[in-house]
CSV table of C-alpha atoms in Angstrom, one decimal:
chain,number,residue,atom,x,y,z
A,1,MET,CA,-31.9,2.1,4.7
A,2,ASP,CA,-34.0,-0.5,3.1
A,3,LYS,CA,-31.8,-3.2,3.9
A,4,GLU,CA,-29.4,-4.3,6.7
A,5,GLY,CA,-26.3,-2.1,6.3
A,6,ILE,CA,-23.4,-0.2,7.9
A,7,ILE,CA,-22.7,3.5,7.5
A,8,VAL,CA,-19.1,5.0,7.5
A,9,LEU,CA,-18.7,8.4,8.7
A,10,ASP,CA,-16.0,10.0,7.0
A,11,PHE,CA,-13.6,12.2,9.0
A,12,GLY,CA,-11.4,13.2,6.0
A,13,GLY,CA,-9.2,10.0,5.7
A,14,GLN,CA,-7.8,8.9,2.5
A,15,TYR,CA,-9.2,5.5,3.1
A,16,ASN,CA,-13.0,6.1,3.9
A,17,GLN,CA,-14.7,4.3,0.6
A,18,LEU,CA,-12.0,1.7,1.1
A,19,ILE,CA,-13.6,0.8,4.3
A,20,ALA,CA,-17.0,0.6,2.8
A,21,ARG,CA,-15.4,-1.9,-0.1
A,22,ARG,CA,-14.3,-4.0,3.0
A,23,VAL,CA,-17.8,-4.1,4.3
A,24,ARG,CA,-19.2,-4.8,1.1
A,25,GLU,CA,-16.6,-7.9,0.6
A,26,CYS,CA,-18.6,-9.1,3.9
A,27,ASN,CA,-21.9,-9.2,1.6
A,28,VAL,CA,-23.1,-6.2,3.8
A,29,TYR,CA,-24.3,-3.0,2.2
A,30,CYS,CA,-22.5,-0.1,3.1
A,31,GLU,CA,-22.8,3.9,2.4
A,32,VAL,CA,-20.4,6.6,3.3
A,33,HIS,CA,-21.6,9.8,4.7
A,34,PRO,CA,-19.9,12.9,6.0
A,35,TYR,CA,-18.9,13.0,9.6
A,36,ASN,CA,-21.6,15.7,10.8
A,37,LEU,CA,-24.4,13.6,9.5
A,38,ASP,CA,-27.6,14.5,11.5
A,39,LEU,CA,-28.6,12.3,14.1
A,40,ASP,CA,-32.0,12.2,13.4
A,41,LYS,CA,-31.0,11.1,9.7
A,42,ILE,CA,-29.0,8.1,11.2
A,43,ARG,CA,-32.0,7.0,13.5
A,44,GLU,CA,-34.0,7.1,10.4
A,45,MET,CA,-31.4,5.2,8.3
A,46,ASN,CA,-31.3,2.6,11.2
A,47,PRO,CA,-28.0,1.1,10.3
A,48,LYS,CA,-26.7,-1.9,12.2
A,49,GLY,CA,-23.4,-0.5,12.7
A,50,ILE,CA,-21.4,2.5,12.2
A,51,ILE,CA,-17.5,3.2,11.4
A,52,PHE,CA,-15.6,6.2,12.0
A,53,THR,CA,-12.8,6.7,9.4
A,54,GLY,CA,-9.1,7.8,10.1
A,55,GLY,CA,-8.3,11.7,9.4
A,56,PRO,CA,-5.4,14.2,9.0
A,57,ASN,CA,-6.5,16.2,11.9
A,58,SER,CA,-5.6,16.1,15.8
A,59,VAL,CA,-8.9,15.6,17.9
A,60,TYR,CA,-7.7,18.7,20.5
A,61,GLY,CA,-7.4,20.8,17.5
A,62,GLU,CA,-9.9,23.7,17.4
A,63,ASP,CA,-11.2,23.3,14.2
A,64,SER,CA,-11.2,19.6,13.9
A,65,PRO,CA,-14.3,17.5,13.0
A,66,ARG,CA,-16.2,16.0,16.1
A,67,CYS,CA,-19.1,14.0,16.9
A,68,PRO,CA,-21.8,14.5,19.2
A,69,LYS,CA,-21.6,12.3,22.5
A,70,GLU,CA,-25.2,11.3,21.8
A,71,LEU,CA,-24.0,9.5,18.7
A,72,LEU,CA,-21.9,7.2,20.8
A,73,GLU,CA,-24.9,6.5,23.3
A,74,LEU,CA,-27.6,5.6,20.4
A,75,GLY,CA,-26.8,1.7,21.2
A,76,ILE,CA,-25.6,1.3,17.6
A,77,PRO,CA,-22.3,-0.7,17.4
A,78,ILE,CA,-19.3,1.7,16.5
A,79,LEU,CA,-15.9,1.2,15.2
A,80,GLY,CA,-13.3,4.0,15.4
A,81,ILE,CA,-10.4,3.6,13.2
A,82,CYS,CA,-7.3,5.6,13.6
A,83,TYR,CA,-8.4,9.3,14.0
A,84,GLY,CA,-11.9,7.9,14.8
A,85,SER,CA,-10.6,5.7,17.6
A,86,GLN,CA,-8.9,8.8,19.1
A,87,LEU,CA,-12.0,10.7,18.8
A,88,MET,CA,-14.0,8.1,20.7
A,89,ALA,CA,-11.5,8.2,23.4
A,90,TYR,CA,-11.3,12.2,23.5
A,91,VAL,CA,-15.3,12.4,23.4
A,92,LEU,CA,-15.7,9.6,26.6
A,93,GLY,CA,-13.0,11.3,28.9
A,94,GLY,CA,-9.9,9.6,27.7
A,95,SER,CA,-6.5,11.1,27.1
A,96,VAL,CA,-5.3,11.9,23.8
A,97,ALA,CA,-1.6,13.2,23.1
A,98,THR,CA,1.1,13.5,20.5
A,99,ALA,CA,2.8,10.1,20.5
A,100,PRO,CA,6.7,10.2,21.9
A,101,VAL,CA,7.3,7.9,18.9
A,102,SER,CA,4.9,8.0,15.6
A,103,GLU,CA,4.3,4.7,13.9
A,104,TYR,CA,4.2,4.5,10.2
A,105,GLY,CA,3.7,1.2,8.3
A,106,ARG,CA,3.9,-2.4,9.0
A,107,THR,CA,3.7,-2.7,12.7
A,108,GLU,CA,3.5,-5.7,14.9
A,109,VAL,CA,0.5,-5.6,17.3
A,110,GLU,CA,-0.3,-7.9,20.2
A,111,ILE,CA,-3.7,-8.9,20.4
A,112,GLU,CA,-6.2,-9.8,23.1
A,113,THR,CA,-7.9,-12.7,21.2
A,114,SER,CA,-10.8,-13.2,23.8
A,115,SER,CA,-12.3,-10.0,22.3
A,116,VAL,CA,-14.9,-10.6,19.9
A,117,LEU,CA,-13.2,-8.1,17.6
A,118,PHE,CA,-10.3,-10.0,17.3
A,119,GLN,CA,-11.9,-13.8,16.9
A,120,GLY,CA,-9.7,-15.9,15.1
A,121,VAL,CA,-6.9,-13.2,15.0
A,122,SER,CA,-3.2,-14.3,16.1
A,123,GLU,CA,-2.0,-13.3,19.2
A,124,LYS,CA,0.8,-11.3,17.4
A,125,THR,CA,-0.4,-9.8,14.2
A,126,ILE,CA,1.0,-7.4,11.4
A,127,CYS,CA,-1.1,-4.4,11.1
A,128,TRP,CA,-0.8,-1.1,9.2
A,129,MET,CA,0.0,2.3,11.5
A,130,SER,CA,-0.2,5.8,10.5
A,131,HIS,CA,-0.3,8.1,13.0
A,132,THR,CA,1.5,10.8,15.0
A,133,ASP,CA,-1.3,11.0,17.7
A,134,TYR,CA,-2.2,8.3,20.0
A,135,ILE,CA,-4.6,7.3,22.8
A,136,GLU,CA,-2.5,7.9,25.8
A,137,LYS,CA,-5.1,6.6,28.2
A,138,ALA,CA,-8.4,5.0,27.4
A,139,PRO,CA,-11.7,5.7,29.0
A,140,ALA,CA,-12.8,4.5,32.3
A,141,GLU,CA,-15.4,2.2,30.7
A,142,PHE,CA,-12.9,0.8,28.5
A,143,LYS,CA,-10.6,-2.3,28.3
A,144,VAL,CA,-7.5,-2.0,26.4
A,145,ILE,CA,-7.5,-5.1,24.0
A,146,ALA,CA,-4.4,-4.6,21.9
A,147,HIS,CA,-0.8,-2.6,22.0
A,148,THR,CA,2.4,-2.1,20.5
A,149,SER,CA,6.0,-1.6,21.7
A,150,VAL,CA,5.1,2.2,21.6
A,151,CYS,CA,1.4,2.4,21.5
A,152,PRO,CA,-0.2,1.5,24.9
A,153,VAL,CA,-3.9,1.5,23.4
A,154,ALA,CA,-3.6,-0.1,19.9
A,155,ALA,CA,-7.4,-1.0,20.4
A,156,MET,CA,-10.0,-0.8,23.0
A,157,GLU,CA,-13.5,-1.8,23.5
A,158,CYS,CA,-16.7,-1.0,25.8
A,159,THR,CA,-18.7,-4.0,25.1
A,160,GLU,CA,-21.6,-2.7,27.3
A,161,LYS,CA,-21.8,0.3,25.0
A,162,LYS,CA,-20.9,-1.9,21.8
A,163,LEU,CA,-17.9,0.7,21.2
A,164,TYR,CA,-14.6,-0.6,19.6
A,165,ALA,CA,-11.7,1.3,18.4
A,166,VAL,CA,-8.3,0.7,16.7
A,167,GLN,CA,-5.4,2.8,16.2
A,168,PHE,CA,-4.3,1.1,13.0
A,169,HIS,CA,-6.0,0.6,9.7
A,170,PRO,CA,-7.7,-3.0,9.5
A,171,GLU,CA,-9.1,-1.8,5.7
A,172,VAL,CA,-5.7,-1.8,3.9
A,173,MET,CA,-4.4,-5.0,2.4
A,174,HIS,CA,-1.0,-4.6,4.6
A,175,THR,CA,-2.9,-5.3,7.8
A,176,GLN,CA,-2.8,-9.3,7.5
A,177,GLU,CA,-5.7,-10.0,9.1
A,178,GLY,CA,-7.9,-6.9,8.8
A,179,ALA,CA,-10.4,-8.8,6.8
A,180,LYS,CA,-11.3,-11.1,9.8
A,181,MET,CA,-11.5,-7.9,12.2
A,182,ILE,CA,-13.9,-6.1,9.9
A,183,ALA,CA,-16.0,-9.2,9.3
A,184,ASN,CA,-16.0,-9.8,13.1
A,185,PHE,CA,-17.4,-6.5,13.4
A,186,THR,CA,-20.3,-6.7,10.6
A,187,HIS,CA,-21.4,-10.1,11.6
A,188,ASN,CA,-20.4,-10.8,15.3
A,189,ILE,CA,-21.0,-7.4,16.7
A,190,CYS,CA,-23.3,-5.7,14.4
A,191,GLY,CA,-25.4,-9.0,13.6
A,192,CYS,CA,-25.4,-8.5,9.8
A,193,ILE,CA,-26.5,-11.6,7.9
A,194,GLY,CA,-24.4,-10.6,4.8
A,195,ASN,CA,-26.9,-11.1,1.9
A,196,TRP,CA,-26.0,-8.1,-0.2
A,197,LYS,CA,-24.3,-9.2,-3.8
A,198,MET,CA,-22.9,-7.1,-6.5
A,199,ASP,CA,-25.7,-8.1,-8.8
A,200,SER,CA,-28.0,-6.1,-6.2
A,201,PHE,CA,-25.7,-3.0,-7.4
A,202,VAL,CA,-26.1,-3.7,-11.1
A,203,GLU,CA,-29.8,-4.2,-10.9
A,204,LYS,CA,-30.2,-1.0,-8.7
A,205,THR,CA,-28.1,1.2,-10.8
A,206,ILE,CA,-29.8,0.2,-13.9
A,207,ILE,CA,-33.2,1.0,-12.3
A,208,GLU,CA,-31.9,4.3,-11.1
A,209,LEU,CA,-30.3,5.5,-14.3
A,210,ARG,CA,-33.7,4.8,-16.1
A,211,GLU,CA,-35.6,7.0,-13.8
A,212,ARG,CA,-33.0,9.8,-13.9
A,213,ILE,CA,-32.5,9.9,-17.6
A,214,GLY,CA,-35.8,9.5,-18.7
A,215,SER,CA,-36.1,9.9,-22.4
A,216,GLY,CA,-33.0,12.1,-22.5
A,217,LYS,CA,-30.0,11.6,-24.7
A,218,VAL,CA,-26.6,10.5,-23.1
A,219,LEU,CA,-22.9,10.8,-24.3
A,220,CYS,CA,-20.5,8.5,-22.7
A,221,GLY,CA,-16.9,9.0,-23.0
A,222,LEU,CA,-15.6,5.7,-24.0
A,223,SER,CA,-11.5,5.1,-23.5
A,224,GLY,CA,-11.8,1.4,-23.9
A,225,GLY,CA,-10.7,0.7,-20.6
A,226,VAL,CA,-12.4,-1.4,-17.9
A,227,ASP,CA,-13.9,1.5,-16.2
A,228,SER,CA,-15.5,3.2,-19.3
A,229,ALA,CA,-16.5,-0.1,-20.9
A,230,VAL,CA,-18.5,-1.2,-17.9
A,231,ALA,CA,-20.0,2.3,-17.7
A,232,ALA,CA,-20.9,2.1,-21.3
A,233,VAL,CA,-22.5,-1.2,-21.2
A,234,LEU,CA,-24.4,-0.7,-17.9
A,235,LEU,CA,-25.9,2.6,-19.5
A,236,ALA,CA,-26.6,0.5,-22.7
A,237,LYS,CA,-28.6,-1.8,-20.8
A,238,ALA,CA,-30.6,0.8,-19.2
A,239,ILE,CA,-31.3,3.0,-21.9
A,240,GLY,CA,-30.5,1.5,-25.3
A,241,LYS,CA,-30.0,3.4,-28.2
A,242,GLN,CA,-30.3,6.8,-26.2
A,243,LEU,CA,-26.8,6.2,-25.5
A,244,THR,CA,-23.8,7.5,-27.8
A,245,CYS,CA,-20.5,6.4,-27.0
A,246,VAL,CA,-17.5,8.8,-27.9
A,247,PHE,CA,-14.1,7.4,-28.2
A,248,VAL,CA,-11.4,10.1,-28.2
A,249,ASP,CA,-8.0,9.2,-29.5
A,250,HIS,CA,-5.8,11.8,-28.2
A,251,GLY,CA,-2.6,10.2,-29.5
A,252,LEU,CA,-1.6,9.0,-26.0
A,253,LEU,CA,-3.0,5.8,-26.2
A,254,ARG,CA,-0.9,2.3,-26.2
A,255,LYS,CA,0.5,1.1,-29.4
A,256,ASN,CA,-2.5,0.0,-31.8
A,257,GLU,CA,-4.9,0.4,-29.1
A,258,GLY,CA,-7.2,3.1,-31.1
A,259,ASP,CA,-7.9,0.6,-33.8
A,260,ASP,CA,-8.2,-2.1,-31.1
A,261,VAL,CA,-11.0,-0.1,-29.3
A,262,GLU,CA,-12.8,0.7,-32.4
A,263,ALA,CA,-12.7,-3.2,-33.4
A,264,VAL,CA,-14.5,-4.1,-30.0
A,265,PHE,CA,-17.2,-1.3,-29.5
A,266,GLY,CA,-17.2,0.2,-33.2
A,267,PRO,CA,-20.0,-0.8,-35.8
A,268,ASP,CA,-18.5,-4.2,-36.5
A,269,GLY,CA,-18.3,-5.0,-32.5
A,270,ALA,CA,-20.5,-7.1,-30.5
A,271,TYR,CA,-22.2,-4.3,-28.3
A,272,ASN,CA,-24.6,-2.7,-31.0
A,273,LEU,CA,-23.5,0.7,-29.6
A,274,ASN,CA,-23.8,4.1,-31.4
A,275,PHE,CA,-20.1,4.6,-31.6
A,276,ILE,CA,-18.1,7.7,-32.7
A,277,ARG,CA,-14.3,7.9,-33.0
A,278,VAL,CA,-12.6,11.1,-33.1
A,279,ASN,CA,-9.1,11.3,-34.0
A,280,ALA,CA,-7.7,14.2,-32.1
A,281,GLN,CA,-3.8,13.4,-31.7
A,282,GLU,CA,-2.7,16.8,-33.2
A,283,ARG,CA,-5.0,18.8,-31.2
A,284,PHE,CA,-4.0,17.1,-28.0
A,285,TYR,CA,-0.3,17.6,-28.7
A,286,ALA,CA,-0.6,21.0,-29.6
A,287,LYS,CA,-2.3,22.0,-26.3
A,288,LEU,CA,0.4,20.0,-24.4
A,289,ALA,CA,3.3,21.5,-26.3
A,290,GLY,CA,6.1,22.7,-23.6
A,291,ILE,CA,3.8,21.7,-20.3
A,292,GLU,CA,6.1,19.7,-17.9
A,293,GLU,CA,4.2,19.8,-14.6
A,294,PRO,CA,2.0,16.8,-14.2
A,295,GLU,CA,-1.0,18.3,-12.9
A,296,ARG,CA,-1.3,21.1,-15.7
A,297,LYS,CA,-0.9,18.0,-18.1
A,298,ARG,CA,-3.8,16.2,-16.4
A,299,LYS,CA,-6.2,19.4,-16.4
A,300,ILE,CA,-5.4,20.2,-19.9
A,301,ILE,CA,-6.3,16.9,-21.2
A,302,GLY,CA,-9.4,16.9,-19.0
A,303,GLU,CA,-10.6,20.2,-20.3
A,304,GLU,CA,-9.9,19.0,-24.0
A,305,PHE,CA,-11.7,15.6,-23.7
A,306,ILE,CA,-14.8,17.8,-22.3
A,307,ARG,CA,-14.4,20.3,-25.4
A,308,VAL,CA,-14.4,17.2,-27.8
A,309,PHE,CA,-17.5,15.8,-26.0
A,310,GLU,CA,-19.4,18.9,-26.1
A,311,GLU,CA,-18.5,19.5,-30.1
A,312,GLU,CA,-19.6,15.9,-30.6
A,313,ALA,CA,-22.7,16.1,-28.4
A,314,GLU,CA,-23.6,19.7,-30.3
A,315,LYS,CA,-23.4,17.3,-33.6
A,316,ILE,CA,-25.9,14.8,-31.9
A,317,GLY,CA,-28.4,17.4,-30.7
A,318,ALA,CA,-30.0,17.9,-27.5
A,319,VAL,CA,-27.7,15.8,-25.4
A,320,ASP,CA,-28.3,16.4,-21.5
A,321,PHE,CA,-26.2,13.8,-20.0
A,322,LEU,CA,-22.4,13.1,-20.0
A,323,VAL,CA,-21.3,10.0,-18.6
A,324,GLN,CA,-17.8,9.0,-17.3
A,325,GLY,CA,-16.2,5.8,-16.0
A,326,THR,CA,-15.0,7.4,-12.9
A,327,ILE,CA,-14.3,5.0,-9.9
A,328,TYR,CA,-13.5,5.8,-6.4
A,329,SER,CA,-9.7,5.7,-6.4
A,330,ASP,CA,-9.9,8.6,-9.2
A,331,VAL,CA,-12.1,10.6,-6.8
A,332,ILE,CA,-10.2,10.0,-3.6
A,333,GLU,CA,-7.0,10.9,-5.1
A,334,SER,CA,-8.2,14.1,-6.9
A,335,GLY,CA,-9.1,15.4,-3.3
A,336,LEU,CA,-12.7,15.8,-3.7
A,337,GLY,CA,-14.6,15.6,-0.4
A,338,LYS,CA,-12.2,16.3,2.7
A,339,SER,CA,-9.4,14.1,1.6
A,340,ALA,CA,-6.1,15.6,0.4
A,341,THR,CA,-5.4,15.9,-3.3
A,342,ILE,CA,-2.6,13.4,-4.6
A,343,LYS,CA,-3.3,14.0,-8.3
A,344,SER,CA,-6.2,15.1,-10.1
A,345,HIS,CA,-7.8,12.7,-12.5
A,346,HIS,CA,-8.8,14.1,-16.0
A,347,ASN,CA,-12.4,13.1,-15.4
A,348,VAL,CA,-12.7,14.2,-11.8
A,349,GLY,CA,-10.2,17.0,-10.5
A,350,GLY,CA,-9.2,17.7,-14.1
A,351,LEU,CA,-12.6,18.8,-15.2
A,352,PRO,CA,-12.9,22.4,-16.5
A,353,GLU,CA,-15.0,25.0,-14.2
A,354,HIS,CA,-17.6,25.3,-17.3
A,355,ILE,CA,-19.1,22.2,-18.7
A,356,ASP,CA,-22.1,22.6,-21.1
A,357,PHE,CA,-23.8,19.6,-20.1
A,358,LYS,CA,-27.0,19.3,-18.0
A,359,GLU,CA,-25.5,16.7,-15.7
A,360,ILE,CA,-22.6,14.3,-15.3
A,361,LEU,CA,-23.5,10.5,-14.4
A,362,GLU,CA,-20.6,8.2,-12.8
A,363,PRO,CA,-22.5,5.0,-12.0
A,364,LEU,CA,-19.3,3.4,-11.0
A,365,ARG,CA,-18.1,6.3,-8.6
A,366,LEU,CA,-18.5,4.2,-5.4
A,367,LEU,CA,-16.6,1.1,-6.6
A,368,PHE,CA,-13.1,0.0,-6.8
A,369,LYS,CA,-11.3,-1.6,-9.6
A,370,ASP,CA,-12.0,-5.1,-8.6
A,371,GLU,CA,-15.8,-4.3,-7.9
A,372,VAL,CA,-16.0,-2.7,-11.4
A,373,ARG,CA,-14.7,-6.1,-12.6
A,374,ASN,CA,-17.2,-8.1,-10.7
A,375,ALA,CA,-19.9,-5.6,-12.2
A,376,GLY,CA,-18.7,-6.3,-15.6
A,377,LEU,CA,-18.6,-9.8,-15.2
A,378,GLU,CA,-22.2,-9.3,-13.8
A,379,LEU,CA,-23.1,-7.5,-17.0
A,380,GLY,CA,-21.7,-10.2,-19.4
A,381,LEU,CA,-18.8,-8.6,-20.4
A,382,PRO,CA,-16.0,-11.1,-21.7
A,383,GLU,CA,-13.1,-11.9,-19.2
A,384,HIS,CA,-10.6,-10.5,-21.7
A,385,LEU,CA,-12.3,-7.1,-21.3
A,386,VAL,CA,-12.9,-7.2,-17.7
A,387,PHE,CA,-9.3,-8.2,-16.8
A,388,ARG,CA,-7.4,-6.1,-19.4
A,389,GLN,CA,-4.6,-3.7,-18.0
A,390,PRO,CA,-6.0,-0.6,-16.5
A,391,PHE,CA,-5.2,2.5,-18.6
A,392,PRO,CA,-5.6,6.1,-17.4
A,393,GLY,CA,-7.8,8.6,-19.1
A,394,PRO,CA,-4.7,10.9,-19.7
A,395,GLY,CA,-3.2,8.0,-21.0
A,396,LEU,CA,0.8,8.1,-21.8
A,397,GLY,CA,0.6,12.1,-20.9
A,398,ILE,CA,1.4,10.8,-17.3
A,399,ARG,CA,3.7,8.2,-18.4
A,400,ILE,CA,6.0,10.7,-20.0
A,401,VAL,CA,8.0,12.7,-17.4
A,402,GLY,CA,8.1,16.2,-18.6
A,403,ALA,CA,7.0,17.7,-21.9
A,404,VAL,CA,4.7,15.5,-24.2
A,405,THR,CA,6.5,14.9,-27.7
A,406,PRO,CA,5.4,12.9,-30.6
A,407,GLU,CA,9.1,11.3,-30.1
A,408,LYS,CA,8.4,10.4,-26.3
A,409,VAL,CA,5.0,9.1,-27.3
A,410,ARG,CA,6.6,6.7,-30.0
A,411,ILE,CA,9.2,5.6,-27.5
A,412,VAL,CA,7.0,4.6,-24.8
A,413,GLN,CA,4.6,3.1,-27.0
A,414,ASP,CA,7.2,0.8,-28.4
A,415,ALA,CA,8.8,-0.1,-24.9
A,416,ASP,CA,5.4,-0.7,-23.3
A,417,ALA,CA,4.2,-2.9,-26.2
A,418,ILE,CA,7.4,-5.0,-25.7
A,419,TYR,CA,7.1,-5.0,-21.9
A,420,ARG,CA,3.3,-6.2,-21.9
A,421,GLU,CA,4.3,-9.1,-24.5
A,422,GLU,CA,7.1,-10.4,-22.6
A,423,ILE,CA,5.0,-10.1,-19.2
A,424,GLU,CA,2.2,-12.2,-21.0
A,425,LYS,CA,4.7,-14.7,-22.7
A,426,ALA,CA,6.0,-15.5,-19.1
A,427,GLY,CA,2.5,-15.9,-17.7
A,428,LEU,CA,3.0,-13.4,-15.2
A,429,ASP,CA,0.0,-10.9,-16.3
A,430,LYS,CA,-2.9,-12.5,-14.4
A,431,ASN,CA,-1.3,-12.0,-11.3
A,432,LEU,CA,0.0,-8.4,-11.3
A,433,GLY,CA,-2.5,-5.6,-10.6
A,434,GLN,CA,-1.2,-3.2,-13.2
A,435,TYR,CA,2.1,-3.0,-15.2
A,436,PHE,CA,3.5,-0.7,-17.6
A,437,ALA,CA,6.5,1.2,-19.3
A,438,ALA,CA,7.1,5.0,-18.8
A,439,ILE,CA,9.5,7.3,-20.0
A,440,SER,CA,11.9,9.5,-17.6
A,441,ASN,CA,13.2,13.0,-18.5
A,442,MET,CA,16.6,11.6,-17.9
A,443,ARG,CA,19.1,11.5,-20.7
A,444,SER,CA,22.3,9.4,-19.9
A,445,VAL,CA,25.6,8.5,-21.6
A,446,GLY,CA,25.6,5.0,-23.0
A,447,CYS,CA,27.7,3.0,-25.5
A,448,MET,CA,26.1,1.0,-28.5
A,449,GLY,CA,27.9,-0.4,-31.2
A,450,ASP,CA,31.1,1.2,-30.3
A,451,GLU,CA,29.6,4.7,-30.3
A,452,ARG,CA,28.5,7.1,-27.7
A,453,THR,CA,24.7,7.6,-27.1
A,454,TYR,CA,22.9,10.2,-25.1
A,455,ASP,CA,19.3,8.6,-25.0
A,456,TYR,CA,16.5,8.4,-22.6
A,457,ALA,CA,15.9,5.9,-20.0
A,458,ILE,CA,12.8,3.7,-19.6
A,459,VAL,CA,11.3,3.0,-16.4
A,460,LEU,CA,9.3,-0.3,-16.0
A,461,ARG,CA,6.8,-0.6,-13.2
A,462,ALA,CA,4.8,-3.6,-12.0
A,463,VAL,CA,2.5,-3.9,-8.7
A,464,ASN,CA,0.4,-6.2,-6.8
A,465,THR,CA,-3.0,-4.5,-5.5
A,466,SER,CA,-6.3,-5.3,-5.3
A,467,ASP,CA,-8.1,-2.1,-4.7
A,468,PHE,CA,-5.4,0.3,-6.1
A,469,MET,CA,-5.6,2.4,-3.1
A,470,THR,CA,-2.4,0.8,-1.7
A,471,ALA,CA,0.1,-1.2,-3.7
A,472,GLU,CA,3.5,-3.3,-3.4
A,473,SER,CA,6.1,-3.5,-6.3
A,474,ALA,CA,6.0,-6.8,-7.9
A,475,ALA,CA,9.1,-9.0,-7.5
A,476,LEU,CA,9.4,-9.9,-11.2
A,477,PRO,CA,11.7,-12.6,-12.2
A,478,TRP,CA,15.3,-11.4,-13.1
A,479,ASP,CA,15.4,-13.2,-16.2
A,480,VAL,CA,12.2,-11.7,-17.6
A,481,LEU,CA,13.4,-8.2,-16.7
A,482,GLY,CA,16.4,-9.1,-18.5
A,483,ARG,CA,14.7,-10.2,-21.5
A,484,VAL,CA,12.6,-7.0,-21.7
A,485,THR,CA,15.7,-4.5,-21.1
A,486,SER,CA,17.6,-6.4,-23.9
A,487,ARG,CA,14.6,-6.0,-26.3
A,488,ILE,CA,13.7,-2.4,-25.3
A,489,VAL,CA,17.5,-1.3,-25.6
A,490,ASN,CA,17.8,-3.1,-29.0
A,491,GLU,CA,14.4,-2.4,-30.6
A,492,VAL,CA,13.4,1.0,-29.5
A,493,LYS,CA,15.4,4.0,-31.0
A,494,GLY,CA,16.2,6.6,-28.5
A,495,VAL,CA,16.8,4.5,-25.3
A,496,ASN,CA,20.0,3.3,-23.6
A,497,ARG,CA,18.9,2.4,-20.5
A,498,VAL,CA,16.2,0.5,-18.4
A,499,LEU,CA,15.3,1.1,-14.9
A,500,TYR,CA,12.7,-1.0,-12.6
A,501,ASP,CA,10.8,1.1,-10.0
A,502,CYS,CA,10.6,-0.7,-6.7
A,503,THR,CA,8.4,1.7,-4.8
A,504,GLY,CA,5.4,0.8,-3.2
A,505,LYS,CA,1.9,3.0,-2.8
A,506,PRO,CA,2.2,4.7,-0.5
A,507,PRO,CA,4.9,6.5,-0.7
A,508,ALA,CA,4.3,6.5,-4.5
A,509,THR,CA,1.3,6.4,-6.4
A,510,ILE,CA,0.7,3.7,-9.1
A,511,GLU,CA,0.8,5.8,-12.1
A,512,PHE,CA,4.0,7.4,-12.7
A,513,GLU,CA,3.4,11.1,-12.4
């Protein structure tokens, strides 16, 4: 590395890049690499510290990912998390076994506060557990520095070898003092100064994009959302008029959003972009007709986006690069790399096998949503654009349970517009990570105006989250929900029932399908 930094070795966990993000929050540069990164390469990179991620395997499994013992003897501080902690124990002679009682979710952990890793942490603190195996016995050189009522080694350390391990996940927001623990590791154990900032990312990325693209032409898939907007402006600063932004109105946008996006980024907008709007509503509706399975819908939408981009690129001529606003939560949920597939995002796991572009550029691929927003502010985008509500590329296609129809699109557009309007009126919009209305595939009996109805149920969702990898359902005021419900039932034809989704992530995802 050309700067002080930490490397994260990925053993297949869902939170690998989230760990890196937490390190970057400490103003320390961080990169994620596969668990089997060559030892000589690690020595060459000369990291200040290494973090082992969690993973779905058992360390004693025949095909489980391992690390050489030599890695643990380099003298570089290492923090093992979950599977990474078990691996450290296993390689160094400890005992790992199936736990008599598995731990999932918030768990009270008793901490040995004399450890540098837990400096400033409460003696009893809430941590996020997610494990079936556990360290039954720590290696001989290690001291146990945390435990729970059912987990004898919730954390351990060998200060002489600079090795630390925690069974829980300090990187997720549900671990109440996890940020302190990671800061202790990066600053107090690894000795990092903490001088890496988001402006470093923006400046470095612009330079890299110029070098990579050269004199080539670039097409950017611009949805008008936060991610694609930041990607577009980043590219515009790097290559100027070599960039053409194509906005595909697939008929699955929020109410009036197509016109809103064109007003901001089109010919009369403030960004001086080459802008093309493609109205493709009927085309997408035809492809989605009768399709109910969510993954299939995502892949159809993803492929059709690419086909539209290819057609527009052919009109422009000699376009080599396609830019997408992919961010890391898209990547990890689509199951690329070694993590399990949760859902395919249209611009990642939903891409068709054949793409008629020389290369796809995803400059935000390693950033989380709040980091993307910080990059947007650094690029000079106005706050109303940077902090607008996230909207998925497949749009309302994944907020409509079951087959997509023009009627369902109209219903969810109208209901969502009412919901967003009332949330903003109540002054709640700035404190919510994401909120939207979806339409269920359930129809139920109702009574309106002394007449029997048999209509759809709208589902309202609102979550609190900073990284979009984990989230909690927001406790919205009952009077607000009451106003929203009354307006939707009275103003949106085809709806006679409104529900509120109280599920967090996990076990649910933030989007509805």
